[in-house]
Short mmCIF file of C-alpha atoms and ligand atoms in Angstrom, two decimals:
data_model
loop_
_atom_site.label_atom_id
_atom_site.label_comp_id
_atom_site.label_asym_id
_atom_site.label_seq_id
_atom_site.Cartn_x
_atom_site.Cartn_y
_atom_site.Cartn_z
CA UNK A 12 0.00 0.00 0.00
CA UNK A 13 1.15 3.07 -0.87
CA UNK A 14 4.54 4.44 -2.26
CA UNK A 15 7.92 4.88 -0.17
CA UNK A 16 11.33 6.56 -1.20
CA UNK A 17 14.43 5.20 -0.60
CA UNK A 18 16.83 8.18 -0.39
CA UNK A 19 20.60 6.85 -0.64
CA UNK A 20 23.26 8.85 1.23
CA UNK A 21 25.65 11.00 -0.42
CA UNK A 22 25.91 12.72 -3.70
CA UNK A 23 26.35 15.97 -5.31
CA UNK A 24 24.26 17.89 -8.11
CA UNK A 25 25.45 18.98 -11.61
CA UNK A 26 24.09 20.24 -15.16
CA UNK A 27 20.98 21.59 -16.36
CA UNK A 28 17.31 20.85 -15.25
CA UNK A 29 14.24 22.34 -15.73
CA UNK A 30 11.69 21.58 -12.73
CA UNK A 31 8.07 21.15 -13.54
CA UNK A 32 5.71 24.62 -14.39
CA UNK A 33 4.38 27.04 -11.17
CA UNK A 34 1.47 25.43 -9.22
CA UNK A 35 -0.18 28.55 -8.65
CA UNK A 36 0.36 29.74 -12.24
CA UNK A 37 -1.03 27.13 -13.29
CA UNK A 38 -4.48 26.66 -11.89
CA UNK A 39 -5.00 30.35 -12.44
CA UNK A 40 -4.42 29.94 -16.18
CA UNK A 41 -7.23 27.24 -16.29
CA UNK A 42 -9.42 29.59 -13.87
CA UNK A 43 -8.91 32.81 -15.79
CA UNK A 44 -9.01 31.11 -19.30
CA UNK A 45 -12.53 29.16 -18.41
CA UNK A 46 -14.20 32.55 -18.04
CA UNK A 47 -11.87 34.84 -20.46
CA UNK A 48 -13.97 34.93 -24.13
CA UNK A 49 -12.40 32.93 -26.89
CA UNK A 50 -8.97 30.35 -26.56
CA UNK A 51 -6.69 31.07 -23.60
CA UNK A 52 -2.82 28.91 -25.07
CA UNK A 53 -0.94 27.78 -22.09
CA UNK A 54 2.59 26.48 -22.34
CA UNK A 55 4.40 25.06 -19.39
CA UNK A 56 1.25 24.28 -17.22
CA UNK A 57 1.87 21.85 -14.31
CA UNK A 58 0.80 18.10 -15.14
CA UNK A 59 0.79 17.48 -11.81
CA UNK A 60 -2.59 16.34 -10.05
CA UNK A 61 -3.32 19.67 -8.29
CA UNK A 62 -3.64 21.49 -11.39
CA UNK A 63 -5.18 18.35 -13.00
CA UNK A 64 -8.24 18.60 -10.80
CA UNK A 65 -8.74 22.56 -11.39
CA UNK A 66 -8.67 21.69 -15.27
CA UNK A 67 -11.15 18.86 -14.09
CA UNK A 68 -13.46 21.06 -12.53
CA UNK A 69 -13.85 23.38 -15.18
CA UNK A 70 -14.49 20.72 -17.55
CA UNK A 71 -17.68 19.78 -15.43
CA UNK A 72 -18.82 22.88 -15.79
CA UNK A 73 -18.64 22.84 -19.70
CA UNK A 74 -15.35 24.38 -20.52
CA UNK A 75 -13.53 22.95 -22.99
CA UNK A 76 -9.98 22.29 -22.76
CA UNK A 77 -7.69 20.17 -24.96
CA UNK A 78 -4.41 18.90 -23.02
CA UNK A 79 -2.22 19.18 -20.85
CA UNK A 80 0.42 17.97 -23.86
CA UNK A 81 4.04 18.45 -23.22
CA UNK A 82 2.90 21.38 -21.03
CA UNK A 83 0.52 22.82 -24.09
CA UNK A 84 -3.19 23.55 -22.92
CA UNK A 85 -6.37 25.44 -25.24
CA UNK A 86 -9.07 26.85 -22.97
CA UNK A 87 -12.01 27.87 -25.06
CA UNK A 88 -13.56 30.57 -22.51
CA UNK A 89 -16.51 30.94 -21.75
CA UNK A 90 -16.93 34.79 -21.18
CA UNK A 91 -17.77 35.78 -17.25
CA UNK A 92 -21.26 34.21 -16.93
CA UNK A 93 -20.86 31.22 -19.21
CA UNK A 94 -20.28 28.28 -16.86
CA UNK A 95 -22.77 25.21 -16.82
CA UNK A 96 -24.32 23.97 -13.41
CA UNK A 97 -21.71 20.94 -12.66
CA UNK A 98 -23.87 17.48 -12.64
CA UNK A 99 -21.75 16.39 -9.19
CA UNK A 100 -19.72 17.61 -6.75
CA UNK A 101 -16.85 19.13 -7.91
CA UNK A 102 -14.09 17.31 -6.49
CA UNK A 103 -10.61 19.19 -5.76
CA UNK A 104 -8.58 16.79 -4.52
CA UNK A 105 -5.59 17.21 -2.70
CA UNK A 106 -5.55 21.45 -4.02
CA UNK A 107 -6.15 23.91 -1.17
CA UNK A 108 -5.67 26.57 -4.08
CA UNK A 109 -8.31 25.20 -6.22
CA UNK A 110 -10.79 24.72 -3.60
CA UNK A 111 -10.14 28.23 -1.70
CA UNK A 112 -10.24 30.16 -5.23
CA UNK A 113 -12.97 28.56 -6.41
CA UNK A 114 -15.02 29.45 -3.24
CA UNK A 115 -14.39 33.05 -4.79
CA UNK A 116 -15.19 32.82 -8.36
CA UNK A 117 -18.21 29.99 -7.20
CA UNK A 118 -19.82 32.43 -5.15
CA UNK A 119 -21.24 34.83 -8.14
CA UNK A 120 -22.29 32.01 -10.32
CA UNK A 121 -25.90 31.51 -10.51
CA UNK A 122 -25.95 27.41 -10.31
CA UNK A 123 -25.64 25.77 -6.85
CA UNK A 124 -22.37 23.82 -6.93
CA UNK A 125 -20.33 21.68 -3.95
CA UNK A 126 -16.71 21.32 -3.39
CA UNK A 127 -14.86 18.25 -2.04
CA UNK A 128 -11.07 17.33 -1.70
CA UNK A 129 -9.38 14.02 -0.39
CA UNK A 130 -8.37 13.44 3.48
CA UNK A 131 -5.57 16.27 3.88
CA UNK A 132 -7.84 18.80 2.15
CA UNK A 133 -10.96 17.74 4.05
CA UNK A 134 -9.48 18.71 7.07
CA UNK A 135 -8.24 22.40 5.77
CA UNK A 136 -9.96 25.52 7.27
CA UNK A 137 -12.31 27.55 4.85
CA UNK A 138 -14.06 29.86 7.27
CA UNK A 139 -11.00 32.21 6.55
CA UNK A 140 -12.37 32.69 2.80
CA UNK A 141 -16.38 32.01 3.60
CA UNK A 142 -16.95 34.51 6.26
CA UNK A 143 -15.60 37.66 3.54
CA UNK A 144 -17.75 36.01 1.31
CA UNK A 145 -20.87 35.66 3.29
CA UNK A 146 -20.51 39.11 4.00
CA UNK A 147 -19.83 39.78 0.26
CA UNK A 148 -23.66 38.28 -0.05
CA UNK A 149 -23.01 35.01 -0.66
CA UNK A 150 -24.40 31.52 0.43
CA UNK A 151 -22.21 29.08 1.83
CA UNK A 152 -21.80 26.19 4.31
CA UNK A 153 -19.03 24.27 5.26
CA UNK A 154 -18.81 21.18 7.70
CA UNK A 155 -17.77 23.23 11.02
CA UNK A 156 -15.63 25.48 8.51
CA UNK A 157 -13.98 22.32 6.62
CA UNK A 158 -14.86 20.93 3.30
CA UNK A 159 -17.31 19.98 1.66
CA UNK A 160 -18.20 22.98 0.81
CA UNK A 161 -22.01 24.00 -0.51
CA UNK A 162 -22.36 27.26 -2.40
CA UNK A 163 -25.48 28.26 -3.49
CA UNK A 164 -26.73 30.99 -5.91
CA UNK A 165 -26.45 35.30 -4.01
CA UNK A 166 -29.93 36.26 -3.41
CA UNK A 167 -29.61 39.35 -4.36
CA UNK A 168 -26.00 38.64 -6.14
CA UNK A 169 -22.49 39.67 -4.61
CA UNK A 170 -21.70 43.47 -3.68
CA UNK A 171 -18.37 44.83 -3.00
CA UNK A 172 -16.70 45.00 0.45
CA UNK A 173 -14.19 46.80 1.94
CA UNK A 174 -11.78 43.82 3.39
CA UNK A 175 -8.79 43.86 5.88
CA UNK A 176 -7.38 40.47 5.59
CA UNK A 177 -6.36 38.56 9.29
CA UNK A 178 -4.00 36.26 7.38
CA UNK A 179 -1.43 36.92 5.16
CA UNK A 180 -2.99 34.33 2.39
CA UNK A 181 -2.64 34.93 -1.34
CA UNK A 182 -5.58 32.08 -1.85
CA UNK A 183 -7.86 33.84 0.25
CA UNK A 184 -6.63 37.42 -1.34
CA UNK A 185 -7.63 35.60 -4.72
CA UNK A 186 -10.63 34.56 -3.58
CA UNK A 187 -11.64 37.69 -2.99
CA UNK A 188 -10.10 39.22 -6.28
CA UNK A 189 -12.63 36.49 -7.93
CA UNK A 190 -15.75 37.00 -6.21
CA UNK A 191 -14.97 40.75 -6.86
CA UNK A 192 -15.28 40.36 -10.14
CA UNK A 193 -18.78 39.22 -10.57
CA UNK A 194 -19.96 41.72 -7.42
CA UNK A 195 -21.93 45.23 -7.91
CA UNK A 196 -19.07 48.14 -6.83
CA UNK A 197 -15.73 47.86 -6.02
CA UNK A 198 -13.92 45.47 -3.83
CA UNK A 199 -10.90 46.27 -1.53
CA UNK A 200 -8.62 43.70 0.18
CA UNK A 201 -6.38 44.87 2.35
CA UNK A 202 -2.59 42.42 3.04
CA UNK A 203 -0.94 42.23 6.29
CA UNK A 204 1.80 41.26 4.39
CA UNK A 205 2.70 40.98 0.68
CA UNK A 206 1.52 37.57 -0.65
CA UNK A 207 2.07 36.09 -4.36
CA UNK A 208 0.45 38.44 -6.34
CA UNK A 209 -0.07 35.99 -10.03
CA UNK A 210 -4.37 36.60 -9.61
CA UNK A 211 -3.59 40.52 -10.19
CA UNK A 212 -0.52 40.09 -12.55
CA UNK A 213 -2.79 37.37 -14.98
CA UNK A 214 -6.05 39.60 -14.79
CA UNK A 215 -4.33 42.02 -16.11
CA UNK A 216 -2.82 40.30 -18.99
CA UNK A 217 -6.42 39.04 -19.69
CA UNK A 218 -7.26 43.31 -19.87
CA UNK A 219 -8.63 43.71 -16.48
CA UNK A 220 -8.20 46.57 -14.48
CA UNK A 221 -6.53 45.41 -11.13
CA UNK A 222 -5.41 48.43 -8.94
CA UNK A 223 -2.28 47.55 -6.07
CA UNK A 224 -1.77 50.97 -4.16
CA UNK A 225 0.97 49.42 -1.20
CA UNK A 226 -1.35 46.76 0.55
CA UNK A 227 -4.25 47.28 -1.05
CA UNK A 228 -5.81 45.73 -4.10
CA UNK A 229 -8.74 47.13 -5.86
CA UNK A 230 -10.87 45.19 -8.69
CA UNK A 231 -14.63 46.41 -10.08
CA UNK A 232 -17.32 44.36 -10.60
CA UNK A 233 -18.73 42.74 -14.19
CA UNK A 234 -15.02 43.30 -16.36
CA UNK A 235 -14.59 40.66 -19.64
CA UNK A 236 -11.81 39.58 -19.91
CA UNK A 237 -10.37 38.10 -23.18
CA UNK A 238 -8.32 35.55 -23.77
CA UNK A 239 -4.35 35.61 -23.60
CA UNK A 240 -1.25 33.37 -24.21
CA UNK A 241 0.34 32.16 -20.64
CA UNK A 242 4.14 30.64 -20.64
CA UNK A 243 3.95 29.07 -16.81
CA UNK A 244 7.47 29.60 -15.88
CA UNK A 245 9.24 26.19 -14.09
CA UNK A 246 7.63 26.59 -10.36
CA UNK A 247 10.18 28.31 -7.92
CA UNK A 248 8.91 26.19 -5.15
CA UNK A 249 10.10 22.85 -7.02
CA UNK A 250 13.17 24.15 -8.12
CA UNK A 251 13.63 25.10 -4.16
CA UNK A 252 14.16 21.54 -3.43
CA UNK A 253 17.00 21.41 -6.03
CA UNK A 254 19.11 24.89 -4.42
CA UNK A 255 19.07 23.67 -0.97
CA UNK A 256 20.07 19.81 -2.41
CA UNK A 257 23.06 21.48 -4.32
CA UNK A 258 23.70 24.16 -1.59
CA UNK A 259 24.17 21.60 0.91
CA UNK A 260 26.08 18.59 -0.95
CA UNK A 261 29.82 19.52 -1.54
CA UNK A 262 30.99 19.92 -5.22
CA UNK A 263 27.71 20.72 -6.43
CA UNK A 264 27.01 23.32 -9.31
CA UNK A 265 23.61 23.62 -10.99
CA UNK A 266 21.71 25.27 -12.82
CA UNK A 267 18.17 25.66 -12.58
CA UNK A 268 16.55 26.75 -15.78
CA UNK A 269 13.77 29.23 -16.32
CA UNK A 270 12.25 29.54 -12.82
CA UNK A 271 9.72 32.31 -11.79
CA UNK A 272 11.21 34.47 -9.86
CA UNK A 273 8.38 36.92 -9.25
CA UNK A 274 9.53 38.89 -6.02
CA UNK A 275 6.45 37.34 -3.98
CA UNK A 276 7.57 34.69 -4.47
CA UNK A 277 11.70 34.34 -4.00
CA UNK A 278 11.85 34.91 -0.24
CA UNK A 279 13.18 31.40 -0.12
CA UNK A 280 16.42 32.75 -2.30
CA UNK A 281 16.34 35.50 0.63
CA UNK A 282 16.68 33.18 3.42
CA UNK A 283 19.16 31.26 1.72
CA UNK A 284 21.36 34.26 0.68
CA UNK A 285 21.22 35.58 4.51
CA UNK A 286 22.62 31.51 5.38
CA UNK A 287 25.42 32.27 2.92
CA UNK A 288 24.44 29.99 0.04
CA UNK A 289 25.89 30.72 -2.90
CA UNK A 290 22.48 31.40 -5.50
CA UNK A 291 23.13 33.81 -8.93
CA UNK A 292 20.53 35.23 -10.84
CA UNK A 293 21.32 34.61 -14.82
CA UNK A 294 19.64 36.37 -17.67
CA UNK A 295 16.90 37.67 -15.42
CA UNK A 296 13.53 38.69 -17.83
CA UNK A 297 10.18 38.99 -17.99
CA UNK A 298 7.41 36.53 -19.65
CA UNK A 299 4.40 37.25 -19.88
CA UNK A 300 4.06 39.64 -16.98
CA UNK A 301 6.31 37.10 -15.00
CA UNK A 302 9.86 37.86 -14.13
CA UNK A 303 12.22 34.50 -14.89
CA UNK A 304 15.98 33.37 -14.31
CA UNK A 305 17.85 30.68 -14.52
CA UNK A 306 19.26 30.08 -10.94
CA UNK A 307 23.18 28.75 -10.58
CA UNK A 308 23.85 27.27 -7.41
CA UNK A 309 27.00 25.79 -5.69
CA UNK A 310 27.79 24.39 -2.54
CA UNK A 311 28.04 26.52 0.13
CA UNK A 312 29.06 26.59 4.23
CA UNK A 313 25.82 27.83 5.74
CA UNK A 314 25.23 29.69 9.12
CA UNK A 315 21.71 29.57 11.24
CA UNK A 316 20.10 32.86 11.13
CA UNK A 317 17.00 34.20 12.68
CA UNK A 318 14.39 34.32 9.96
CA UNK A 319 13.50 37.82 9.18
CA UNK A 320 9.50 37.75 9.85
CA UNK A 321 8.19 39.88 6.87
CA UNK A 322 9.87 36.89 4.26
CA UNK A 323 8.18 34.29 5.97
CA UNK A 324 4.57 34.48 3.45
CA UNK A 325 7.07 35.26 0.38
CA UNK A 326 8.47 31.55 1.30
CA UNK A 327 5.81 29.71 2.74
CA UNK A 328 6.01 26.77 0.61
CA UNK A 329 9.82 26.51 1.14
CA UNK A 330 10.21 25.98 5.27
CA UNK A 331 10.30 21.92 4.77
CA UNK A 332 13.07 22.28 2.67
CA UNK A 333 14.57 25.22 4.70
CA UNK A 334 14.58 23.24 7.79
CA UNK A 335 16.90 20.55 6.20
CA UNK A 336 19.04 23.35 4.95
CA UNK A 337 18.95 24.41 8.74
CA UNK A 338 20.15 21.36 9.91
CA UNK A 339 23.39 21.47 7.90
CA UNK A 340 24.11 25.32 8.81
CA UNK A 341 26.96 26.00 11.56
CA UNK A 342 24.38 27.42 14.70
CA UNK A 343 21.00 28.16 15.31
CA UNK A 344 18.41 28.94 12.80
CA UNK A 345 14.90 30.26 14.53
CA UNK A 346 12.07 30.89 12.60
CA UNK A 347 8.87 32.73 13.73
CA UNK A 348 5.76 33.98 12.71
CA UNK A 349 4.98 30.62 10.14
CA UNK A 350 1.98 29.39 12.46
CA UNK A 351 0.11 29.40 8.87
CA UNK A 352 2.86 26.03 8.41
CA UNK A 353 0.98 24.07 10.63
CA UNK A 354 -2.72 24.28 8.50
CA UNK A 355 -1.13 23.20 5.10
CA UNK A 356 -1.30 19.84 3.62
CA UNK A 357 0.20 18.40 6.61
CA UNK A 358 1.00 20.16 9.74
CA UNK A 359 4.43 20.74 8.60
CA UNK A 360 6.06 22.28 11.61
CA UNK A 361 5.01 18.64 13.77
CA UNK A 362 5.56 16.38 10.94
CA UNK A 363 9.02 18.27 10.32
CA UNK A 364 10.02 17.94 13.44
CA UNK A 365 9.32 14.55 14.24
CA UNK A 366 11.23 13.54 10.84
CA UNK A 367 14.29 15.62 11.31
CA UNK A 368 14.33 14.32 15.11
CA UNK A 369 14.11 10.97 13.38
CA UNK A 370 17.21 11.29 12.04
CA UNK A 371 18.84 13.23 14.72
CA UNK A 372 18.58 16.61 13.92
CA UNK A 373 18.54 18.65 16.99
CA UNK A 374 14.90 20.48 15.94
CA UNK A 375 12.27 22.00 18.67
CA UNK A 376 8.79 22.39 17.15
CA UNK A 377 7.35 25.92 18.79
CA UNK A 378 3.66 27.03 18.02
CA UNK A 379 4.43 29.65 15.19
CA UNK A 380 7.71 28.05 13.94
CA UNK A 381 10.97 26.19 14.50
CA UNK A 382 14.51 26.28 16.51
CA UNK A 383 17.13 24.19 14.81
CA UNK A 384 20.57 23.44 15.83
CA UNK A 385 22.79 22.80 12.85
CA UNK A 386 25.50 20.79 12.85
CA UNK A 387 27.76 22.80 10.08
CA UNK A 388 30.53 20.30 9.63
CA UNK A 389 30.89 20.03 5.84
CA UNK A 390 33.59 16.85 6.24
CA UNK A 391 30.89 15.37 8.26
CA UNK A 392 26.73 14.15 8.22
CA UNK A 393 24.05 16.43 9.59
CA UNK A 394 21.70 13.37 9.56
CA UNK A 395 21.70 9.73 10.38
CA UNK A 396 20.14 7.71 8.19
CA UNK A 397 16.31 6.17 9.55
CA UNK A 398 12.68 6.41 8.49
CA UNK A 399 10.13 9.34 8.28
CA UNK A 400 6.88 9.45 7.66
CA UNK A 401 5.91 12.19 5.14
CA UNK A 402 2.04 11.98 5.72
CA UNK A 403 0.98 12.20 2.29
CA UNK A 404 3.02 15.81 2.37
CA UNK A 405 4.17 16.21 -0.97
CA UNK A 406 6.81 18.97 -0.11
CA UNK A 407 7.87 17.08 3.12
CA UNK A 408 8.47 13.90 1.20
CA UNK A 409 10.75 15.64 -1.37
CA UNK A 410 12.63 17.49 1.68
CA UNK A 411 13.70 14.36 3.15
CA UNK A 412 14.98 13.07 0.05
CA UNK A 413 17.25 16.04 -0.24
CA UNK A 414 18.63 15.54 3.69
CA UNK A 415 19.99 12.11 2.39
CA UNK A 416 22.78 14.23 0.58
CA UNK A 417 23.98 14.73 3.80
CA UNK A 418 22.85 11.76 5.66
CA UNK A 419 25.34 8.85 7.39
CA UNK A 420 22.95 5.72 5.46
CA UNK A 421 19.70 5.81 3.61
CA UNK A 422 16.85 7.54 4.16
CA UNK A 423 13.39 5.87 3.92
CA UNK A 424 10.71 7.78 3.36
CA UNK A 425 6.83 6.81 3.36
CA UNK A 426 3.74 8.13 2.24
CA UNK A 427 5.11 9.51 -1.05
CA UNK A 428 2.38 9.01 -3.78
CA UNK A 429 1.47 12.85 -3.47
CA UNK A 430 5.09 14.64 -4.57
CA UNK A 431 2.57 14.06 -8.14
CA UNK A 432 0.28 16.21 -6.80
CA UNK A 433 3.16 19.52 -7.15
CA UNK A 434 6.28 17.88 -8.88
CA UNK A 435 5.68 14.71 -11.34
CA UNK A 436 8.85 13.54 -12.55
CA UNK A 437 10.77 14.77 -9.50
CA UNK A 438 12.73 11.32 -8.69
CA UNK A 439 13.95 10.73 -12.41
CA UNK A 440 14.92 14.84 -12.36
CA UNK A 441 16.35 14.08 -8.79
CA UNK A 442 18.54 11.03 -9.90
CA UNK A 443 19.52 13.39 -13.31
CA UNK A 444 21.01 15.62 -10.96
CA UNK A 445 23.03 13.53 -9.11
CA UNK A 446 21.01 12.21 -5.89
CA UNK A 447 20.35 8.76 -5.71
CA UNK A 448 17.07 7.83 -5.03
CA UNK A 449 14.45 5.18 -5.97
CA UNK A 450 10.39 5.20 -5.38
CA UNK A 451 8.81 1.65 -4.72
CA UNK A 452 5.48 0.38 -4.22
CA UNK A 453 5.36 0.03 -0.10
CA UNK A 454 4.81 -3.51 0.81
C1 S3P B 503 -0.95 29.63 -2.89
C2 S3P B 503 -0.87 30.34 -1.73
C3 S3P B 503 -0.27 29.82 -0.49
C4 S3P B 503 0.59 28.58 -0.76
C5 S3P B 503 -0.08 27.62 -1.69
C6 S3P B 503 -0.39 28.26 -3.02
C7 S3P B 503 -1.59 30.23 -4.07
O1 S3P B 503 -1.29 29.45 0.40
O2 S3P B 503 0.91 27.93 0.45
O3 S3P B 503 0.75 26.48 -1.92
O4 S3P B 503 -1.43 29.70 -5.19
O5 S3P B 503 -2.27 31.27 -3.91
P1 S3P B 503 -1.94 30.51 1.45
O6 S3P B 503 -2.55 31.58 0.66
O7 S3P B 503 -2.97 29.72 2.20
O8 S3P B 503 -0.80 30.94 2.31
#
């Protein structure tokens, strides 16, 4: 039952890889496209599951979309009010970002519709995006706040609100963006922090006007948009698993090819930098309203830092893989302020800690965050070899894998069938660039 990893120890990286297209880019493509008029041509979309089940979703509400193939997907739009009522639930899988964005553009359609997701999702909080939009005028229940979710038809339709945000989230910022475009007025959101900001860049390349004045983002109701061309650059959060593998494994020098490096998004190159890892920027331009690079990255001595609060949402995705690079740094790396880490597809800051402890990392779980002793001995391992548990965590699987660079005998790993759901192709990429690991069916 199930799939396992077995992570070999040792290794370094080298060449040229290209990691799989941006998650988030990708299911807003399919999102935007479904309800842009006439054929929305993505190249570089994620074949991963997640972004599967959003191109799912819109296909059973009568959108038609040919691929993904080789990355290439045609979205024949529908224009802003042309989506069918769905026959069944519309099931999201293992995608917070599908489920919590459709809440948003869901909420102004005039069909009833339902939203499911598998175990991990079904115990993800939604309140944080249905209360704005109850109070936006829409219907919806959840099950004590979780999924499923039921939205029906707005009585009287959605009207603009004025919206300070509690979290820093960019899927319930989206959500908002969504429902604001199919509500009477103007809607404001208001960021405690800067999140990823791809819904405002993309609605704009689909000719929507999308106002950012510092924290807050404007959008008016009832705007068409029309259909675009969308290169997803390779997804900055996958090719984060490959910098800390090559920062931490001596002799390595890779090069990460066309990665997103949207500034909402490269806190994790941030972090890294302030460690002392060794990351360059090469032939940094712009595609289609997205800033890309190729990243080169050698092996580097790190040092623990404290982890400056503000770059904690513009790395969210990245503390699994962070922690590992932690654990090899010379000192004490703290981070605080990541309390959002522990409602993602695992908690991450228990399951982390449990798995680095595992393998005798010196790593003390704290409500909003982590303290980590590193050992920073290159010459010697900063883990022991042993078994962890991922819990279906794709990003916590593929962190593990990279601590076996630096591990003293292999690391097994179980629960792995979801690294799909973000990064498919990751262990043939992996054992490309130099690490030496195998997936097998768990027996
Ligand atoms: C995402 C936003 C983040 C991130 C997730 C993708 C998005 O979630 O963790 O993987 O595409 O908007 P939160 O907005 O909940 O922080």
């Amino acid at each position: 039952m199930g799939q396992l990893f077995e992570a070999r120890a040792g290794g370094r990286l080298s060449g040229r890889i290209r990691v799989p297209g941006d998650k988030s880019i990708s299911h807003r493509a399919i999102m935007l496209g479904a309800i842009a008029r006439g054929t929305t041509r993505i190249t570089g979309f994620l074949e991963g599951a997640d972004a599967l089940s959003t191109r799912n979703v819109f296909a059973a509400m009568g959108v038609r979309i040919d691929g993904p193939t080789d990355g290439r997907v045609l979205v024949e739009g529908v224009g802003l009010h042309g989506l069918a009522e769905p026959a069944g639930p519309l099931d999201c899988g293992n995608a917070g970002t599908a489920m919590r964005l459709l809440m948003g553009l869901l909420a102004g359609q005039a069909f009833a519709s339902t939203l499911i997701g598998d175990e991990s999702l079904s115990a993800r909080p939604m309140r944080r995006v249905a209360d704005p939009l109850v109070a936006m005028g829409a219907r919806i229940e959840t099950r004590e706040g979780r999924p499923p979710v039921r939205i029906s038809p707005a009585p009287e339709g959605l009207h603009a609100i004025r919206y300070p945000m509690p979290v820093a989230s960019a899927q319930l910022k989206s959500a908002l963006i969504l429902a604001g475009l199919y509500a009477r007025g103007e809607t404001e959101v208001q960021e405690p922090a800067p999140t990823r900001d791809h819904t405002e860049r993309m609605l704009r390349g689909f000719g929507a006007r999308v106002s950012t004045e510092g924290a807050t983002v404007r959008i008016r109701g009832g705007q068409q948009l029309t259909a675009t061309m969308i290169d997803v650059p390779a997804d900055i959060s996958s090719a984060a698993f490959f910098a800390v593998a090559a920062t931490i494994a001596p002799g390595s020098d890779l090069i990460l090819e066309h990665v997103g490096v949207n500034p909402t998004r490269t806190g994790i190159l941030d972090i890294l930098r302030l460690m002392g890892a060794d990351i360059t920027l090469v032939d940094e331009r712009e595609v289609g309203g997205e800033p890309v690079a190729d990243l080169r990255v050698r092996a580097a001595r790190l040092r623990g830092i404290d982890v400056p609060r503000e770059l904690v949402p513009l790395a969210i995705d990245e503390f699994p893989v962070l922690f590992v690079a932690a654990a090899c740094a010379a000192g004490r790396t703290v981070v605080t302020g990541a309390e959002e880490l522990r409602v993602k597809e695992s908690d991450r800051i228990a399951v982390m800690e449990t798995g680095l402890r595992a393998l005798g990392v010196d790593a003390r779980a704290t409500p909003d965050g982590m303290v980590i002793d590193g050992r920073g001995d290159l010459a010697a391992p900063a883990f022991s070899g042993g078994r962890v548990d991922s819990h279906g965590d794709h990003r916590i699987a593929m962190s593990f894998a990279v601590a076996a660079l630096r591990a003293a005998g292999t690391v097994h790993i179980a629960d792995t069938e979801n690294v799909g759901t973000s990064f498919p192709g990751f262990v043939a990429l992996a054992r490309r660039a130099g690490m030496d690991l195998t997936s097998r069916e768990a027996t």
